[in-house]
mmCIF file of C-alpha atoms and ligand atoms in Angstrom:
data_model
loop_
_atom_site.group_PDB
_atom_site.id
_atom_site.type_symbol
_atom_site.label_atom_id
_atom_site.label_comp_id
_atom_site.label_asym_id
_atom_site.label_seq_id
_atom_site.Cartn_x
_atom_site.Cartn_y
_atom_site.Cartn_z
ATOM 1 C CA UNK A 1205 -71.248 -22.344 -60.853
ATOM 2 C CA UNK A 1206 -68.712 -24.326 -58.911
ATOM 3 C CA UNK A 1207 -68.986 -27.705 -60.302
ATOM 4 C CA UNK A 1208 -67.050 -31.397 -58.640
ATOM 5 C CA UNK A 1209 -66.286 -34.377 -60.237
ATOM 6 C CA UNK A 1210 -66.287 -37.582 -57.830
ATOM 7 C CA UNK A 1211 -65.616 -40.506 -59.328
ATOM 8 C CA UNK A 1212 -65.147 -43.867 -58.708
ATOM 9 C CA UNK A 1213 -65.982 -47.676 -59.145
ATOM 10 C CA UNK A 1214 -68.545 -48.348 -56.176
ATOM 11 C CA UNK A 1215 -68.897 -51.289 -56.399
ATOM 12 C CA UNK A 1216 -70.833 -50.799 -53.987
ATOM 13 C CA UNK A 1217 -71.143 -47.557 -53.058
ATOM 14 C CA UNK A 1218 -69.974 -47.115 -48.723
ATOM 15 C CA UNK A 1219 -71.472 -45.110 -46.226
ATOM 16 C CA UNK A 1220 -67.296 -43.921 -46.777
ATOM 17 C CA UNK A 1221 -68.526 -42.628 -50.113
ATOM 18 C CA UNK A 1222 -71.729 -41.385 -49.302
ATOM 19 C CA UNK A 1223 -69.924 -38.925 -46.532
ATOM 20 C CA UNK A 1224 -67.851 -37.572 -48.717
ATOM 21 C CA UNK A 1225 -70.527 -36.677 -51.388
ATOM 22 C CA UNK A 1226 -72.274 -35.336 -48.810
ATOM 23 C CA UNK A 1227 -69.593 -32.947 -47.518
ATOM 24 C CA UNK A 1228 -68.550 -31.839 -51.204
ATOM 25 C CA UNK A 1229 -72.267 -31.081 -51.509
ATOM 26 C CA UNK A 1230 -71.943 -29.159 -48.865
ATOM 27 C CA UNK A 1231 -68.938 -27.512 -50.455
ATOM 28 C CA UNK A 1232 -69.689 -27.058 -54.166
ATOM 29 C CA UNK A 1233 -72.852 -25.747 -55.972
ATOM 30 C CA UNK A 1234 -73.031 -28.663 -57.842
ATOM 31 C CA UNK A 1235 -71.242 -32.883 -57.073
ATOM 32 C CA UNK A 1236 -71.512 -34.746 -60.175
ATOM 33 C CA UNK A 1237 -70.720 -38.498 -58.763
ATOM 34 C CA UNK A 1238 -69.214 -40.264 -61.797
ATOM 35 C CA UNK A 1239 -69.419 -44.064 -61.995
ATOM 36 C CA UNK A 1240 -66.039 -45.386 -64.114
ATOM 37 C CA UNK A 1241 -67.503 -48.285 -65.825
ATOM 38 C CA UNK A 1242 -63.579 -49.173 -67.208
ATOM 39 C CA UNK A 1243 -62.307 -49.812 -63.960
ATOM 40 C CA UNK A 1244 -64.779 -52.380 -62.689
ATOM 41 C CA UNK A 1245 -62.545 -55.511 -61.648
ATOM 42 C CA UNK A 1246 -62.884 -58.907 -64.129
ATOM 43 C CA UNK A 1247 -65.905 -60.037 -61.660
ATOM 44 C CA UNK A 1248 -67.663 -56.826 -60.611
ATOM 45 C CA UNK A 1249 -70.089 -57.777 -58.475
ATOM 46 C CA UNK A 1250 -72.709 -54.726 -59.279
ATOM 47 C CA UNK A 1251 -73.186 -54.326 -62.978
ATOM 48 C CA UNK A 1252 -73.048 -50.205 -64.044
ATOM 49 C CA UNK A 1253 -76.540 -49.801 -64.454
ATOM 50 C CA UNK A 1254 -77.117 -51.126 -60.437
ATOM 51 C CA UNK A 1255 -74.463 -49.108 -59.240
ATOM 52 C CA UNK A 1256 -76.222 -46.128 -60.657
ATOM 53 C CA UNK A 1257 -79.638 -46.650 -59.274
ATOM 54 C CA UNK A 1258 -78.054 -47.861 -55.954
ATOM 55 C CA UNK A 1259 -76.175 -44.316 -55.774
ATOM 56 C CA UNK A 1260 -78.776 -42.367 -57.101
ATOM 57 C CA UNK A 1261 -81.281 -44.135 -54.406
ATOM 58 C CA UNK A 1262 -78.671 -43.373 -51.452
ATOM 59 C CA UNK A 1263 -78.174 -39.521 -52.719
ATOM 60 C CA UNK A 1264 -82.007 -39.012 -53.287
ATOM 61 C CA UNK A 1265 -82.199 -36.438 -50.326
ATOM 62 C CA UNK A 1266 -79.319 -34.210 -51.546
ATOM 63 C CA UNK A 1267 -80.325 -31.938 -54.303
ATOM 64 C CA UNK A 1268 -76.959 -31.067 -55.760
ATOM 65 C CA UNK A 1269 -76.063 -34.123 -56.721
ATOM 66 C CA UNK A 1270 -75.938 -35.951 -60.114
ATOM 67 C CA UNK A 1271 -75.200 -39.388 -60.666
ATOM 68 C CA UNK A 1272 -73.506 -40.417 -63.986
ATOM 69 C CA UNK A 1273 -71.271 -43.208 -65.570
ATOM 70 C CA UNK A 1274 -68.254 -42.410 -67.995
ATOM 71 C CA UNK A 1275 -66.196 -45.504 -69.769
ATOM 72 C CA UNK A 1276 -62.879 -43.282 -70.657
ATOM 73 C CA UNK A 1277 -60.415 -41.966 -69.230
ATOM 74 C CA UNK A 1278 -61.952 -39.241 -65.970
ATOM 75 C CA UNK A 1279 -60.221 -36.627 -67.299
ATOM 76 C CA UNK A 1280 -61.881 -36.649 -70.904
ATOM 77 C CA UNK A 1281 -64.933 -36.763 -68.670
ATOM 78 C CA UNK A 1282 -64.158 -33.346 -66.538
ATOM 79 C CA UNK A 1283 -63.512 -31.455 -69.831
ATOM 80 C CA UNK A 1284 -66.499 -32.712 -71.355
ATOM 81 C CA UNK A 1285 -68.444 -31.175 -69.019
ATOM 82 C CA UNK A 1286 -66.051 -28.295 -68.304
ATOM 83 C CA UNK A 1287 -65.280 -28.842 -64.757
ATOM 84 C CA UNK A 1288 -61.705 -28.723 -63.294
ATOM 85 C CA UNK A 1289 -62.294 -29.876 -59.899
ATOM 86 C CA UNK A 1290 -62.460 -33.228 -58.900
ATOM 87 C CA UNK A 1291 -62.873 -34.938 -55.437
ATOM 88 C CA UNK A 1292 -61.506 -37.731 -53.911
ATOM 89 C CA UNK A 1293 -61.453 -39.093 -50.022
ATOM 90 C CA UNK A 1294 -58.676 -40.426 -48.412
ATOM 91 C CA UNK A 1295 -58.566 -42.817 -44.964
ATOM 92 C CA UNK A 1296 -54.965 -43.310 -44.979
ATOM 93 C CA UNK A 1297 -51.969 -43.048 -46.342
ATOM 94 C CA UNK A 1298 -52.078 -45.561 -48.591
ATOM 95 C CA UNK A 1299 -55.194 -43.739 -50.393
ATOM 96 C CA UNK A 1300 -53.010 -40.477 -50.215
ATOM 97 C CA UNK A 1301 -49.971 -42.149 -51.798
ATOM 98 C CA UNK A 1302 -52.207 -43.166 -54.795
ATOM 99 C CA UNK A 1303 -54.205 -39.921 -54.776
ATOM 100 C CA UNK A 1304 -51.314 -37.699 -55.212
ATOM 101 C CA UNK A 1305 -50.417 -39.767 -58.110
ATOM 102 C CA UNK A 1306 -53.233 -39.827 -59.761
ATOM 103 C CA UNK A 1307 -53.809 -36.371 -59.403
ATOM 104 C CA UNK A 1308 -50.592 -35.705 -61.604
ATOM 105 C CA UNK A 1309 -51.552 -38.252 -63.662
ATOM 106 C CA UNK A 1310 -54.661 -36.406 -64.368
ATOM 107 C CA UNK A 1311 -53.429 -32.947 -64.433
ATOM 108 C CA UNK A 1312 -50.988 -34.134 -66.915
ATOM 109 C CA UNK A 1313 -54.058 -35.187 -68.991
ATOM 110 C CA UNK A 1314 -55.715 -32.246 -68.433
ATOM 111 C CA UNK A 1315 -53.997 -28.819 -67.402
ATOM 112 C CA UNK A 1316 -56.160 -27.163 -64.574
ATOM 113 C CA UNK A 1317 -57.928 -30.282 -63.396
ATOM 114 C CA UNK A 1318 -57.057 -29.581 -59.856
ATOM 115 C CA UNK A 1319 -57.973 -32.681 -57.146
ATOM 116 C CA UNK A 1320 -59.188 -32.260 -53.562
ATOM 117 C CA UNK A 1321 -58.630 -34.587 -51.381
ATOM 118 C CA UNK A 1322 -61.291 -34.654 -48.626
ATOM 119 C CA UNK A 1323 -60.103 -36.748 -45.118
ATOM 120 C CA UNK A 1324 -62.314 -39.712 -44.514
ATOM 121 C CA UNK A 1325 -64.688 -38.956 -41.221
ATOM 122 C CA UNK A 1326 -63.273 -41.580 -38.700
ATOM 123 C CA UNK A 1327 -65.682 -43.694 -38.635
ATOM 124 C CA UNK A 1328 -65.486 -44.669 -42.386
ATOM 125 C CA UNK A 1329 -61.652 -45.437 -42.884
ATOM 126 C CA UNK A 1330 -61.451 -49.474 -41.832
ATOM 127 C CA UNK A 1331 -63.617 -50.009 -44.973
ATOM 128 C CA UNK A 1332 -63.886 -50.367 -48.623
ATOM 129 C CA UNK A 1333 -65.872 -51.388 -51.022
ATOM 130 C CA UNK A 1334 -63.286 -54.507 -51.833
ATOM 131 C CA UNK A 1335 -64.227 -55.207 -47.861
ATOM 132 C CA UNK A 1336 -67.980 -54.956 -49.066
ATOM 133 C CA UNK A 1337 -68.305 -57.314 -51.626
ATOM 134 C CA UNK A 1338 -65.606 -60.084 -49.577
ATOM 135 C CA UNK A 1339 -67.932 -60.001 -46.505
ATOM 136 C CA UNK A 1340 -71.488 -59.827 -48.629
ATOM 137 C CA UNK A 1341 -70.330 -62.782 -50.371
ATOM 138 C CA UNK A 1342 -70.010 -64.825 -46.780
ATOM 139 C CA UNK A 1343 -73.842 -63.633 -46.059
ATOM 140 C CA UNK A 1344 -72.395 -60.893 -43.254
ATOM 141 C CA UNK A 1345 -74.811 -57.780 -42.204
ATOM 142 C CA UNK A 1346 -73.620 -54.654 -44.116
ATOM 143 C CA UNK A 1347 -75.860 -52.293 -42.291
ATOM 144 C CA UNK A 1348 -72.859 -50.291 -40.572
ATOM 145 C CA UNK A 1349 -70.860 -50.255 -44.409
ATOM 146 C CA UNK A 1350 -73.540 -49.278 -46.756
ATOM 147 C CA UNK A 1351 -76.519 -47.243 -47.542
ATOM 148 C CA UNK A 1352 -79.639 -48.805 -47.049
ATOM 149 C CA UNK A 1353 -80.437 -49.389 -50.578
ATOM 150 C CA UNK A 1354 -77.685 -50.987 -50.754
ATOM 151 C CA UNK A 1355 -77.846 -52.888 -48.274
ATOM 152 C CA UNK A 1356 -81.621 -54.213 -49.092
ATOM 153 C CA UNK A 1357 -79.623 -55.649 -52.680
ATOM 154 C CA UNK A 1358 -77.326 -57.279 -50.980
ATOM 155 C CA UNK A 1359 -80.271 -59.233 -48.629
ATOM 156 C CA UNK A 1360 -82.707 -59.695 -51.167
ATOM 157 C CA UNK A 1361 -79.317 -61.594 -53.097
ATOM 158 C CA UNK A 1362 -78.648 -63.596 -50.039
ATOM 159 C CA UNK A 1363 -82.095 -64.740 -49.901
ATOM 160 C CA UNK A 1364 -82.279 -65.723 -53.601
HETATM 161 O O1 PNS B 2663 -62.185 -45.316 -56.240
HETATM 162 P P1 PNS B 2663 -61.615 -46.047 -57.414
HETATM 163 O O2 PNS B 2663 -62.610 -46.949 -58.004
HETATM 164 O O3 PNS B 2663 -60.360 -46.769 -57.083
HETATM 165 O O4 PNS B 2663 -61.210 -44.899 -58.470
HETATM 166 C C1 PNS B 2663 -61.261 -45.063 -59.841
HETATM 167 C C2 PNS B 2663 -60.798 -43.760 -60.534
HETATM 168 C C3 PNS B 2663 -61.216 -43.799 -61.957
HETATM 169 C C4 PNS B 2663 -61.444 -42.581 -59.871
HETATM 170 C C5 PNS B 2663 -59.288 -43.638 -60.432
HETATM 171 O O5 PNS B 2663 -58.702 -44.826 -60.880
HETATM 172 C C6 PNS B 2663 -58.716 -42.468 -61.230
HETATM 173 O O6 PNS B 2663 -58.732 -41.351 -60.783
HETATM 174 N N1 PNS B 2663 -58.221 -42.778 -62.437
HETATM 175 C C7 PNS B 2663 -57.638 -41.797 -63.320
HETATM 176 C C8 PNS B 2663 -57.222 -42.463 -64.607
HETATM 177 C C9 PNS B 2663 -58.440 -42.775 -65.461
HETATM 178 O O7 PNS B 2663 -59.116 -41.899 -65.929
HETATM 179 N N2 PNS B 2663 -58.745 -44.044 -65.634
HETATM 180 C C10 PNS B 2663 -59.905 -44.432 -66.414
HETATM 181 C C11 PNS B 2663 -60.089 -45.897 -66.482
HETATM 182 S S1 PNS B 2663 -60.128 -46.618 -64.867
#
């Protein structure tokens, strides 16, 4: 079985990120979408456990997809469940600066682990989840950003 790794904070999760599980579902038998509970920034503004259920909510209609959360290093977390391939999206070439780096990094960790790098779809590469949490903070519509579970949180927080 041909088995991804794509990991990240998402904090939140984008309609970026959700594209590009989607087309490495469409790619691999299996997406395991990895949540990196290390990397969260000092203020995170979703805790682990809510970025989970917000991803698994958003990914509900795609069967081959798993939702997880690690708290090592990623690579420690491909050979533990003996996959070599991960996935990661670039918009520009800022994110392929850091990706190419970061692949190395983890193929030095871990011989084999080989990264794709998927091209964000247009549409999705003026926004991050940094640009997220900044705007949902000043009470701005995040429709056009994030899935609609996500997007309920982030109401039902301005409201409270
Ligand atoms: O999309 P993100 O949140 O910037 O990506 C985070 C992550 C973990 C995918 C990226 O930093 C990475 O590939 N790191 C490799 C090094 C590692 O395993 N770090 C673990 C603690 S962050």
């Amino acid at each position: 079985m041909n088995i991804a790794v794509y990991p990240g904070s998402f904090d939140p999760i984008t309609l970026g990120h959700l594209d590009i599980i989607r087309r490495a579902a469409a790619c691999f038998d299996k997406v395991l979408v990895c949540v990196m509970v290390n990397c969260e920034k000092s203020h995170p503004m979703f805790a682990p456990q809510e970025r989970l259920a917000l991803i698994r909510q958003s990914v509900a209609d795609i069967p081959n997809v798993e939702v997880e959360q690690w708290s090592g290093l990623l690579a420690d977390y491909a050979r533990e469940k003996g996959v070599h391939i991960l996935v990661k999206g670039v918009r520009n070439t800022a994110d392929f600066d850091s990706e190419v780096q970061m692949a190395r990094i983890n193929a030095g960790i871990m011989p084999g682990l080989e990264t794709v790098l998927l091209s964000a779809s247009p549409q999705y590469t003026h926004f991050s989840s940094t640009m997220v949490r900044e705007m949902a903070r000043y009470g701005q519509p995040m429709e056009q950003y994030v899935p609609a579970p996500v997007a309920a949180e982030l109401n039902r927080r301005k409201e409270n």
